[in-house]
Tab-separated table of C-alpha atoms in Angstrom:
chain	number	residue	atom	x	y	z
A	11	UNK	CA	64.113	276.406	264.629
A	12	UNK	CA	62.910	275.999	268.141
A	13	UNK	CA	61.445	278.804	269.922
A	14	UNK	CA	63.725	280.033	272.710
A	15	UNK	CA	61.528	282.350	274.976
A	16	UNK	CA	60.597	282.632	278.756
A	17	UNK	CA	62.177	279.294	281.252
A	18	UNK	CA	64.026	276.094	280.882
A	19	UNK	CA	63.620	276.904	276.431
A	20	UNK	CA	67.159	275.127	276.533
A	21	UNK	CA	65.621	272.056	278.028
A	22	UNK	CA	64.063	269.256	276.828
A	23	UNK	CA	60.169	269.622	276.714
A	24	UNK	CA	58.654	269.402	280.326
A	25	UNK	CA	56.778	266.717	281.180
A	26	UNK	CA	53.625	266.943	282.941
A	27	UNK	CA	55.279	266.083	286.453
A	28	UNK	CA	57.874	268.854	285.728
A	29	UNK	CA	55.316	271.225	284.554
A	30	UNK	CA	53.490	270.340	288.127
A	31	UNK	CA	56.663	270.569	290.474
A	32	UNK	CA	56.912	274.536	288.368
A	33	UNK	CA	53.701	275.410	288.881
A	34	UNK	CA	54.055	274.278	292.915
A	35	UNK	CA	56.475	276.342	293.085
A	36	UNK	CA	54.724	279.515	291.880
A	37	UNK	CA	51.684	278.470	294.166
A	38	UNK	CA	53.815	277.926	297.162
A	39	UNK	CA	55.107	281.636	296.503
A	40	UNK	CA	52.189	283.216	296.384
A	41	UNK	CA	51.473	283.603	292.584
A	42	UNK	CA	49.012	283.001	290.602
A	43	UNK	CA	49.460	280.921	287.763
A	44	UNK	CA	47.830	280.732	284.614
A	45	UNK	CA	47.744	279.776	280.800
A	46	UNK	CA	47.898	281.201	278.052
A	47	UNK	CA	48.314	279.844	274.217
A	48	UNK	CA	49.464	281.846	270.402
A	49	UNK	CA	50.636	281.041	267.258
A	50	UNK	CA	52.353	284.371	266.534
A	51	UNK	CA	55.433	283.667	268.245
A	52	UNK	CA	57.089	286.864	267.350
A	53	UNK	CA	59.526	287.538	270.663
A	54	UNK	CA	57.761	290.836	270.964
A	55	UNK	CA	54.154	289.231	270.941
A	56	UNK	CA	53.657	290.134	274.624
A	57	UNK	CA	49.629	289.462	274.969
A	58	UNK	CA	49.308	285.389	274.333
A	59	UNK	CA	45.893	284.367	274.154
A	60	UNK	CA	44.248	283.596	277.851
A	61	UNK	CA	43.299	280.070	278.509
A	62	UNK	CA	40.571	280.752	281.073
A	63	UNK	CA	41.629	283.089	284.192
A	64	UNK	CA	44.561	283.467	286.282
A	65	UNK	CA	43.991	280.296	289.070
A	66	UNK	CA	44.111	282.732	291.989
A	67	UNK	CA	42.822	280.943	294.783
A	68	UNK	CA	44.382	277.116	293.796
A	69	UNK	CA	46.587	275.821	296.216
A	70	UNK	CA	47.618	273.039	294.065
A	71	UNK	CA	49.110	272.654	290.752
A	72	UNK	CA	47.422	269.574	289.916
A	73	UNK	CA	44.925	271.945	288.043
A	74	UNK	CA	47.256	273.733	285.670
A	75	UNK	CA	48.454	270.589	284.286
A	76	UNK	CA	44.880	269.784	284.323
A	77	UNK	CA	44.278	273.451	282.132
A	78	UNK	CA	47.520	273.081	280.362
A	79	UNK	CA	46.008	269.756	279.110
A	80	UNK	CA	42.555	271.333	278.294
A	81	UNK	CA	44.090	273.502	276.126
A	82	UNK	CA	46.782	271.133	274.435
A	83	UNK	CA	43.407	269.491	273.396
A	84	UNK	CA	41.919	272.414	271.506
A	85	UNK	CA	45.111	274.278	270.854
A	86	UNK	CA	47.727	271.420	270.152
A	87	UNK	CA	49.282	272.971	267.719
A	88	UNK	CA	50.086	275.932	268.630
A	89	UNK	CA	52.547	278.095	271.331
A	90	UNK	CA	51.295	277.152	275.253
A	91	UNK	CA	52.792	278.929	278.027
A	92	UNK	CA	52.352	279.003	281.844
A	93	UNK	CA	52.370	281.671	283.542
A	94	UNK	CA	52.677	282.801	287.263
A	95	UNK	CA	51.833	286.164	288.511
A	96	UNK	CA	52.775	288.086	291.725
A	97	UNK	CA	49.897	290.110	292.819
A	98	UNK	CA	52.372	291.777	295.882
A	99	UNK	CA	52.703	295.477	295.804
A	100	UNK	CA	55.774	296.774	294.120
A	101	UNK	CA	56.077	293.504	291.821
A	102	UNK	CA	52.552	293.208	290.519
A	103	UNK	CA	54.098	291.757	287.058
A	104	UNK	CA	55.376	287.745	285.997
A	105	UNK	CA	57.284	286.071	287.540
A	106	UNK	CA	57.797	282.974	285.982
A	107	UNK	CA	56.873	282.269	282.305
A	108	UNK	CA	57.606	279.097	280.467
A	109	UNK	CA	56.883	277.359	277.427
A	110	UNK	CA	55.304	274.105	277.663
A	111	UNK	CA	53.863	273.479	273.653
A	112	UNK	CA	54.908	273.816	270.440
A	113	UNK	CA	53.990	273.079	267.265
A	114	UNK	CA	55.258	270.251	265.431
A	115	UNK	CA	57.061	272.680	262.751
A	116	UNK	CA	58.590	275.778	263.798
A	117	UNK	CA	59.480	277.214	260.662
A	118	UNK	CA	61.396	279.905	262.458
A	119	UNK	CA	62.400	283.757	261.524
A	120	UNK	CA	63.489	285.943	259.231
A	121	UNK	CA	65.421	288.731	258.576
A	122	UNK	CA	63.396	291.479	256.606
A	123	UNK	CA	65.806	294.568	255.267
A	124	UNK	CA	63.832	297.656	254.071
A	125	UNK	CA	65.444	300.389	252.810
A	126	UNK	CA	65.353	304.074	253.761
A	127	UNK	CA	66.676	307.139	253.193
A	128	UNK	CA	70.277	307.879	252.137
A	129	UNK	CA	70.624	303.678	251.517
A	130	UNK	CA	69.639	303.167	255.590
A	131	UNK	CA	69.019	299.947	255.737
A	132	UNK	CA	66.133	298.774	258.970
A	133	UNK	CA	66.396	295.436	259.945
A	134	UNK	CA	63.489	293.834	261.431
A	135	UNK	CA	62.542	289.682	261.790
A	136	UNK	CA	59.439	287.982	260.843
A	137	UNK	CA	58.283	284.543	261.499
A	138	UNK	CA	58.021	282.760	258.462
A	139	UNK	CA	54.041	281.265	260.265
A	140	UNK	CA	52.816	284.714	260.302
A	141	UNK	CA	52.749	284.506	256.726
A	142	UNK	CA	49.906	282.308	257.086
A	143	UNK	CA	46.180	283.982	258.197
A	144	UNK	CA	45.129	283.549	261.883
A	145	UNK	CA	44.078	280.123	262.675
A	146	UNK	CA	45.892	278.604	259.035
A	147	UNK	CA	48.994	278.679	260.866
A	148	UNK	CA	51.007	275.339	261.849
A	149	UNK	CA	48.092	273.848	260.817
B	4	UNK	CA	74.824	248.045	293.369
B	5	UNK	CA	73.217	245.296	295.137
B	6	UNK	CA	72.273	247.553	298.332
B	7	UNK	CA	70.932	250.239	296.607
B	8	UNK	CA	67.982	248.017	295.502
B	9	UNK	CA	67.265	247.151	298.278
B	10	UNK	CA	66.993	250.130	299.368
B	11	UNK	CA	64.858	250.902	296.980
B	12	UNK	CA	62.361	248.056	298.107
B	13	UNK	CA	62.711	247.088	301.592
B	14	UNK	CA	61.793	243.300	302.238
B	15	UNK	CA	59.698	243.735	305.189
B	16	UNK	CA	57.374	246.596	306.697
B	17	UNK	CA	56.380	247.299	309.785
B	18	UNK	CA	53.180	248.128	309.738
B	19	UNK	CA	52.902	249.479	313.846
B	20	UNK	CA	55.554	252.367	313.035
B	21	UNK	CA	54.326	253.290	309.751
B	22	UNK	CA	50.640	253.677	312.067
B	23	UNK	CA	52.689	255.825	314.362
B	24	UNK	CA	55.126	257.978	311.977
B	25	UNK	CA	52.825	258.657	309.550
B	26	UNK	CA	50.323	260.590	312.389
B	27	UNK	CA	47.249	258.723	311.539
B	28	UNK	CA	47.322	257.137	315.060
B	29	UNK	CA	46.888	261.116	316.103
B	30	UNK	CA	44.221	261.818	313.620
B	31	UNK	CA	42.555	258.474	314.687
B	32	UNK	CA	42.919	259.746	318.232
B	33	UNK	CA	42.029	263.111	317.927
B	34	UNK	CA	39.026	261.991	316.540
B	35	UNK	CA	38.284	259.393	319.338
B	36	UNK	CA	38.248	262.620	321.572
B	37	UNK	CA	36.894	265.630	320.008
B	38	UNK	CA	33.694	263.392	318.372
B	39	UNK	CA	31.009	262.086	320.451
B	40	UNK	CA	29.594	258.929	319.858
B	41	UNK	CA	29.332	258.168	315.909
B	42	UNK	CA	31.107	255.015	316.652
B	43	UNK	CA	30.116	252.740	313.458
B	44	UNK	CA	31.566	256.223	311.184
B	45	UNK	CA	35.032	256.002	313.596
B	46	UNK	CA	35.200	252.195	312.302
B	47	UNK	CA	34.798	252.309	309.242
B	48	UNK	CA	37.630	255.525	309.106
B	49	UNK	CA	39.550	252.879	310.943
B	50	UNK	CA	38.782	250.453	309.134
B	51	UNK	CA	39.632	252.916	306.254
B	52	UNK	CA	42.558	254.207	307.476
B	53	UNK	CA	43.904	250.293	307.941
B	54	UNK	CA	43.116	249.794	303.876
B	55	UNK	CA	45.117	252.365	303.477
B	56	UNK	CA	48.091	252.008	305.062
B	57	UNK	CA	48.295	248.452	303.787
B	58	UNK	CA	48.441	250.000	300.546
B	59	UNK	CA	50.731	252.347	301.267
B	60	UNK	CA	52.676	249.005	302.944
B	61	UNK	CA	52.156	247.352	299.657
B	62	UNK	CA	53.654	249.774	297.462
B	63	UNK	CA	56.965	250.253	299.297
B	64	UNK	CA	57.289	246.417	298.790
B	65	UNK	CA	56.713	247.383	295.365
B	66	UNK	CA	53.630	245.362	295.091
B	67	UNK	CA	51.694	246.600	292.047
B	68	UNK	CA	48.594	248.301	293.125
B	69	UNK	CA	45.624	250.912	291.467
B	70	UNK	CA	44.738	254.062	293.607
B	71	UNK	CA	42.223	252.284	295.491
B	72	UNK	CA	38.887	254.938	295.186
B	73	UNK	CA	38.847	256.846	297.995
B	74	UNK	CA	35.483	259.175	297.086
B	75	UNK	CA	32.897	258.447	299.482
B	76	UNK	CA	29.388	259.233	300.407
B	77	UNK	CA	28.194	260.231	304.310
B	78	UNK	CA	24.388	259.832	304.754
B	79	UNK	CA	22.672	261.091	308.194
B	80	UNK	CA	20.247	263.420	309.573
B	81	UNK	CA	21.238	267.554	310.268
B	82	UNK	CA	23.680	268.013	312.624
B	83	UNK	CA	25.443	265.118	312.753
B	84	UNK	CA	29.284	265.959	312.428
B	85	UNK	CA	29.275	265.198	308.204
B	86	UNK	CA	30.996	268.286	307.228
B	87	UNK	CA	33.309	268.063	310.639
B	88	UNK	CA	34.310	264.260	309.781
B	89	UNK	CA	35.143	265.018	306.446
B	90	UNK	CA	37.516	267.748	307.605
B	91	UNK	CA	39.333	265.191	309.595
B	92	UNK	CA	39.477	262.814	306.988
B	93	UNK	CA	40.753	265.828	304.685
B	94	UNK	CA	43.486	265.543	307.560
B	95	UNK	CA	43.932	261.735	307.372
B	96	UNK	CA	44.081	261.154	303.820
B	97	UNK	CA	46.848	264.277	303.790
B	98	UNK	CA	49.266	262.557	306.366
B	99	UNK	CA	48.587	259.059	304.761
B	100	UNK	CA	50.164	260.733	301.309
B	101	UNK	CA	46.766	260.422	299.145
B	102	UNK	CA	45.938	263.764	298.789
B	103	UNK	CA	48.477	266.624	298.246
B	104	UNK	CA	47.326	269.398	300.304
B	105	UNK	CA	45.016	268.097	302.497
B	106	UNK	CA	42.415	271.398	302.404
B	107	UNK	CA	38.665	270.718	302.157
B	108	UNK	CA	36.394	273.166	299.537
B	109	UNK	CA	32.681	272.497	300.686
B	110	UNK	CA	30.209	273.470	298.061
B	111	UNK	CA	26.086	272.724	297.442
B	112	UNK	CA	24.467	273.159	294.290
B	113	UNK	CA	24.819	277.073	293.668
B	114	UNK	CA	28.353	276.441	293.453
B	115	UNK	CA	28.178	274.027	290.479
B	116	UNK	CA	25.540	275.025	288.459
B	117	UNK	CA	25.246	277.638	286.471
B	118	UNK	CA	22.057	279.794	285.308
B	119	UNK	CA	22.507	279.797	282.118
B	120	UNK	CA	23.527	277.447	279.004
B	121	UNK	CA	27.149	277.177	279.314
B	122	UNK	CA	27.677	278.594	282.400
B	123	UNK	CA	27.797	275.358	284.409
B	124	UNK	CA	30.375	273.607	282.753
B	125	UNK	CA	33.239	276.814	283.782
B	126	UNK	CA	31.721	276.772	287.043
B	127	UNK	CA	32.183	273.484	288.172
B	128	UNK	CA	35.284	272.802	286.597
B	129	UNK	CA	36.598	275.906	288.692
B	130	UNK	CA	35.874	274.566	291.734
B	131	UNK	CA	37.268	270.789	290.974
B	132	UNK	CA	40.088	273.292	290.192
B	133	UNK	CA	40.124	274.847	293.737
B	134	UNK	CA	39.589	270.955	295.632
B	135	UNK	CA	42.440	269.715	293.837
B	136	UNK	CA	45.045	268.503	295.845
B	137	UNK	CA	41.999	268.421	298.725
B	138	UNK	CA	39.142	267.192	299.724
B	139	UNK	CA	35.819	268.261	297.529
B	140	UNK	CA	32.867	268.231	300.279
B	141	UNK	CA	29.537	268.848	298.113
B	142	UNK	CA	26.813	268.941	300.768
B	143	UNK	CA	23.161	267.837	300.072
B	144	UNK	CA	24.295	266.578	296.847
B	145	UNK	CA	20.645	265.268	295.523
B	146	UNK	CA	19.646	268.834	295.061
B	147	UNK	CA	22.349	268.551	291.508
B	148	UNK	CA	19.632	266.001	290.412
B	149	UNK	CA	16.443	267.238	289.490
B	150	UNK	CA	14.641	265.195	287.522
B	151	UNK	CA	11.215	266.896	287.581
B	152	UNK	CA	12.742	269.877	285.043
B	153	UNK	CA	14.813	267.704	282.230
B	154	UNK	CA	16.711	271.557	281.322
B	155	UNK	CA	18.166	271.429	284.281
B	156	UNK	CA	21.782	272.009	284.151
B	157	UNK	CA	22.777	269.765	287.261
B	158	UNK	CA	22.964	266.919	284.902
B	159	UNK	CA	25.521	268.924	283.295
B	160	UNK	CA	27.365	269.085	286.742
B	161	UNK	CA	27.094	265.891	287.480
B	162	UNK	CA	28.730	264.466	283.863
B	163	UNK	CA	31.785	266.618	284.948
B	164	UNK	CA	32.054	265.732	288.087
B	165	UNK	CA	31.626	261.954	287.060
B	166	UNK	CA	34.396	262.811	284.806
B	167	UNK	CA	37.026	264.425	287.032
B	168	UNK	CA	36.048	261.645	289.799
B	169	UNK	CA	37.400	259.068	286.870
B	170	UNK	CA	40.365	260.552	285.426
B	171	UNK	CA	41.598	262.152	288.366
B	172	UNK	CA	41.327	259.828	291.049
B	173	UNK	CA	45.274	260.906	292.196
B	174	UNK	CA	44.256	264.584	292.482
B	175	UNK	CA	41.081	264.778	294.723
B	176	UNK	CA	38.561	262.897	296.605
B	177	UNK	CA	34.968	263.830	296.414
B	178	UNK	CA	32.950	263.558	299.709
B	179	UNK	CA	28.629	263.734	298.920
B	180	UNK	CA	26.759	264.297	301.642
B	181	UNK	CA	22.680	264.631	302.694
B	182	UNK	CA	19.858	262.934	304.180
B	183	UNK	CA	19.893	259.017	303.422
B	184	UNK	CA	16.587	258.913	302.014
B	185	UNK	CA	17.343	261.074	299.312
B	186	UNK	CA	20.918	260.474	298.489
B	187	UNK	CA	19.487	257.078	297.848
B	188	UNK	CA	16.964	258.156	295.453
B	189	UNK	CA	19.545	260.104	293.846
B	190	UNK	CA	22.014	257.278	293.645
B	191	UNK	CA	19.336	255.020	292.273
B	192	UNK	CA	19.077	257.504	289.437
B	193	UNK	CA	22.503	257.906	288.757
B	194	UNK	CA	24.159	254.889	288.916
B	195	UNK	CA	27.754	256.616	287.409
B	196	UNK	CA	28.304	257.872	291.470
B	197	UNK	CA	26.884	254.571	293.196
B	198	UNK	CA	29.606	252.346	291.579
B	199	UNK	CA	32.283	255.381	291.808
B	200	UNK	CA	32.075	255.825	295.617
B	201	UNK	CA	33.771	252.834	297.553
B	202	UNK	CA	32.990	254.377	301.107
B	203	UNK	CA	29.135	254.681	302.289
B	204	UNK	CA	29.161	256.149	305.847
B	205	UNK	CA	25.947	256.041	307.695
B	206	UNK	CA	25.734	258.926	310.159
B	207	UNK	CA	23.750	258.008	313.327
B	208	UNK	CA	21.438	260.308	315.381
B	209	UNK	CA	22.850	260.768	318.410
B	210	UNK	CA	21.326	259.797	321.602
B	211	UNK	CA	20.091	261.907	324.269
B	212	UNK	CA	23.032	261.333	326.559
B	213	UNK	CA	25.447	261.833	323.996
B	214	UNK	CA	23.958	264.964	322.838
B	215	UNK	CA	24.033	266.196	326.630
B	216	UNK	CA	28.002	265.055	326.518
B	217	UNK	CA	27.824	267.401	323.766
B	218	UNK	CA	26.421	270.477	325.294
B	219	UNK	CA	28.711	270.021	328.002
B	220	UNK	CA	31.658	269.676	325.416
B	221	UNK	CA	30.527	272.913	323.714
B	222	UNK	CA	29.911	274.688	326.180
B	223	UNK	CA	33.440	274.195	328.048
B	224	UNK	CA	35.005	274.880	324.499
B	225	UNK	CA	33.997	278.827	324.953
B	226	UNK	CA	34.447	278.640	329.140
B	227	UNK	CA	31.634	277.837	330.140
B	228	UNK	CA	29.648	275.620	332.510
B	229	UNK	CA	26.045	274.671	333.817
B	230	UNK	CA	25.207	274.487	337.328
B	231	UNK	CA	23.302	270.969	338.813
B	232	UNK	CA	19.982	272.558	337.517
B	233	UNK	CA	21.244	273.922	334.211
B	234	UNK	CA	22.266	270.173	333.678
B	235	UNK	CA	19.092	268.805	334.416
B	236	UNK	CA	17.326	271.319	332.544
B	237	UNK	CA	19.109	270.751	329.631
B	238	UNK	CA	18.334	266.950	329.715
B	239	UNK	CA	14.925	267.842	329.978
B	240	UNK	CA	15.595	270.059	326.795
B	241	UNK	CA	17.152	267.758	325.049
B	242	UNK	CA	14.465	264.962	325.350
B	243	UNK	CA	11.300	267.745	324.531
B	244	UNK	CA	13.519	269.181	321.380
B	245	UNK	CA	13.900	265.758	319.521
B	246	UNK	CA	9.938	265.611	319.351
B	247	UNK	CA	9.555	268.886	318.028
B	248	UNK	CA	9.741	269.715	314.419
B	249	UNK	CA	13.228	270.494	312.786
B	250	UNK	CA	15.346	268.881	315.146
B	251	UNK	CA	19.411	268.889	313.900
B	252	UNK	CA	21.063	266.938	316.338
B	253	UNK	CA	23.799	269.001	317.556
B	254	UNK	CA	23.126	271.755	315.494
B	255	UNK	CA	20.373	272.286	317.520
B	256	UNK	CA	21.971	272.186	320.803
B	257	UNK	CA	24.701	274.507	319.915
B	258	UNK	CA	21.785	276.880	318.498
B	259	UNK	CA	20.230	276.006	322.286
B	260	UNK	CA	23.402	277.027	324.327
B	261	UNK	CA	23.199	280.507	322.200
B	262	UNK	CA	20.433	281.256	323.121
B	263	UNK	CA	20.673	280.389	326.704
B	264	UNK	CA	24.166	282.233	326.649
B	265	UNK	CA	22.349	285.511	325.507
B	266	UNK	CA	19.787	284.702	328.301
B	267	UNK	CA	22.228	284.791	330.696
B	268	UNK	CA	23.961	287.871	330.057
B	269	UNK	CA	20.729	289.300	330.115
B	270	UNK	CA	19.874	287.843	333.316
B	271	UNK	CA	23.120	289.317	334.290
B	272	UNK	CA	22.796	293.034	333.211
B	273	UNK	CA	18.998	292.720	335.269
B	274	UNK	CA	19.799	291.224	338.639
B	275	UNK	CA	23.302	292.140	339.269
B	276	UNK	CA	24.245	294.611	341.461
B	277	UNK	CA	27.348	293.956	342.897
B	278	UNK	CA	30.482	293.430	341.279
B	279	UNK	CA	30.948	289.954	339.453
B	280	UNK	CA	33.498	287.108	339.476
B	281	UNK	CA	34.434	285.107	336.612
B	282	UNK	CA	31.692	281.722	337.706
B	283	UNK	CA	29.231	284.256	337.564
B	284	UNK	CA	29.910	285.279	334.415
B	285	UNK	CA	30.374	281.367	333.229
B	286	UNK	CA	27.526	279.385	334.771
B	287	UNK	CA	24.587	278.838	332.446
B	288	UNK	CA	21.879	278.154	335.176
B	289	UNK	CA	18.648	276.130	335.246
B	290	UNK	CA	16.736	279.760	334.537
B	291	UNK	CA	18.623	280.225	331.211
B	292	UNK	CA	17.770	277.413	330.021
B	293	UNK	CA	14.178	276.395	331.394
B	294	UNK	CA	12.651	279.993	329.623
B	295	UNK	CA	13.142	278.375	325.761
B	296	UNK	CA	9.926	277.756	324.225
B	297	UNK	CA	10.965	274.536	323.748
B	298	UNK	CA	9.622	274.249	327.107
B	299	UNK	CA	6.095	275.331	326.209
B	300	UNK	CA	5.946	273.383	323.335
B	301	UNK	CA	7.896	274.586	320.725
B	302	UNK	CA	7.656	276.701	317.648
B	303	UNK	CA	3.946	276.079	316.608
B	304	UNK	CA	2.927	277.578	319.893
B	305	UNK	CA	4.078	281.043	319.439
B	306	UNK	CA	2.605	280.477	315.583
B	307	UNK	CA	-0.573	280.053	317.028
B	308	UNK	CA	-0.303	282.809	319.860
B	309	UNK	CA	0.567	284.939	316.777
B	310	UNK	CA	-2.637	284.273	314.722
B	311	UNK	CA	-4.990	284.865	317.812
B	312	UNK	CA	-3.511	288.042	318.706
């Protein structure tokens, strides 16, 4: 099942240029884009992994793609995501987010029902790679 | 269907408007103006410029060609416009569509390398980061070579560097800079950056009239002027400085015209009386210049003074 989160998740993968033209986009604007990779993919699994700092002072996006690559290299297969954050007052929080790797598999979710009192049922989803430890998964 | 390809690649370019629209004829001229002498640096950035607009010619033909290398390597004496020509070509590279951004990062060693293990390697990637897109200006670049202490992590900075220069040719140019003496010594031992670098661009020392040109130039850029004897004196300034030890070219002369600038406002604040009009307040006179110790020979003179005393 392929992971819908953050930008263009309808869309084919992005390809280095389009990755480039996004992240020129963010710079142009003022933000700050960065990287950041996971393989807990849970849609709630707010704090990815950083992939060095936040490129505040980069005027162009040539280097993302060049960090986005870095970390395809080490982190393949796993979740990698670009970032770009507004530092203005009163937004201070992302503004873009998108992914741009997955894994090979993506097993997907599922539903777990746990029952509580007077037959309440709690419905919750899991992703079936979580099942695996840290580091085991999508390997 | 037919008409759209050749839209696509034109049959013929003309290579006198594409020198025109694509403002490198401005750059070319600015730099005519604003730079003083240097002429065998403005010909070969001519005779760069020409390479690469023929490329640039070449590809909307659709002729199949590489990135040609653009990093380059500007040997010279102190104080003789590196860091201010590689800002321009920053500028001309930007307008001829081979760099991005067209921004110049200047770094030296600190910048690169790190102090401890491991710590070069973030470093220096972070600023390749920054020049992307730019112009990477890494002045007196022999000091990341030290081959006297073999833990040195320059080496480290250089192997990235080498790297980036490679596999990122589209993204930035890389401009090393020093004395010629010692960039050669550190070319000869790294033979990765000799072959890398196309362009080697021998600064001259200026002469002794262009370096009054110069002082004249510098002078009017912050309004103001010499007098006949301020003129003279500074000739006479110019010709004693170049003997004396530590001599930078035009550093030295704009170092000269501060100094002789503070002189005169002090010279103003003691005789003045009267009110005073604005050539008063802009001539740099014979007297402002003539009390530098350059005049009494030099540096080593007050030393001396000093140990007597």
């Amino acid at each position: 099942m392929r992971l819908r989160q953050g930008q263009f998740s309808f869309l084919p993968d992005l390809t280095d240029d389009d990755i480039r033209v996004q992240a020129q986009y963010a710079i142009d604007n003022g933000w700050a884009v960065s990287v950041e990779y996971t393989d807990d993919p849970h849609p709630r699994n707010s704090y990815w992994e950083m992939w060095g700092h936040p490129m505040f002072d980069n005027r162009d996006a040539a280097a993302a793609v060049y960090e986005v690559n870095e970390c395809r290299k080490q982190h393949g297969s796993k979740y990698i995501r670009v970032l770009a954050f507004d530092a203005t007052h009163g937004w201070e929080s992302i503004r873009m987010s998108f992914i741009v790797n997955r894994p090979a598999e993506e097993p997907g979710f599922r539903v777990v029902r746990q029952e509580g009192e007077g037959r309440q049922i709690r419905y919750t989803i899991e992703s079936y790679a979580v099942r695996e430890p840290e580091g085991a998964r999508y390997a | 269907m037919n008409a759209e390809t050749q839209v696509v690649t034109p049959k013929t370019v003309d290579l006198a408007a594409s020198f025109e629209e694509s403002g490198v004829a401005e750059v070319l001229r600015e730099l005519d103006e604003a730079l003083v002498g240097l002429a065998p640096v403005k010909q070969r950035i001519r005779e760069t410029a020409a390479l690469l607009l023929v490329d640039r010619a070449r590809r909307q033909l659709g002729l199949a060609t590489e990135t040609p290398t653009l990093h380059m390597s500007f040997t010279g004496n102190p104080g003789t416009g590196k860091t201010t020509v590689a800002l321009r070509i920053a500028d001309l590279l930007h307008r001829l569509g081979y760099v991005r951004k067209g921004h110049l990062v200047t770094v030296t060693r600190d910048d690169l390398v790190g102090q401890y293990i491991g710590h070069t390697a973030p470093k220096t990637k972070e600023v390749l980061k920054k020049a992307m897109g730019g112009v990477l200006f890494i002045d007196e670049a022999y000091y990341l070579y030290r081959p006297e202490n073999e833990r040195d992590y320059g080496q480290e900075a250089i192997e990235i560097l080498l790297q980036v220069m490679e596999n990122n040719r589209d993204d930035l140019v890389v401009v090393l800079a020093g004395y010629a003496d010692r960039m050669d010594r550190f070319f000869a031992s790294n033979p990765g950056f000799r072959s890398r670098i196309a362009h080697h661009i021998e600064f001259p020392d200026y002469s002794d009239g262009e370096l009054g040109r110069i002082s004249e130039t510098m002078l009017a850029e912050q309004n103001y002027v010499f007098d006949e004897g301020g003129k003279r004196a500074m000739t006479e300034y110019i010709g004693k400085r170049r003997a004396q030890p530590h001599f930078a070219n035009a550093r030295s002369i704009r170092n000269a015209l501060d100094r002789a600038r503070l002189r005169q406002a002090n010279r103003l604040f003691e005789t003045s009386s009267g009110p005073l009009d604005a050539t008063a307040l802009s001539t740099i006179t014979e007297a402002d210049i003539r009390a530098s110790r350059v005049f009494l020979g030099g540096l080593d003179v007050d030393r001396a003074q000093d140990e007597r005393a």
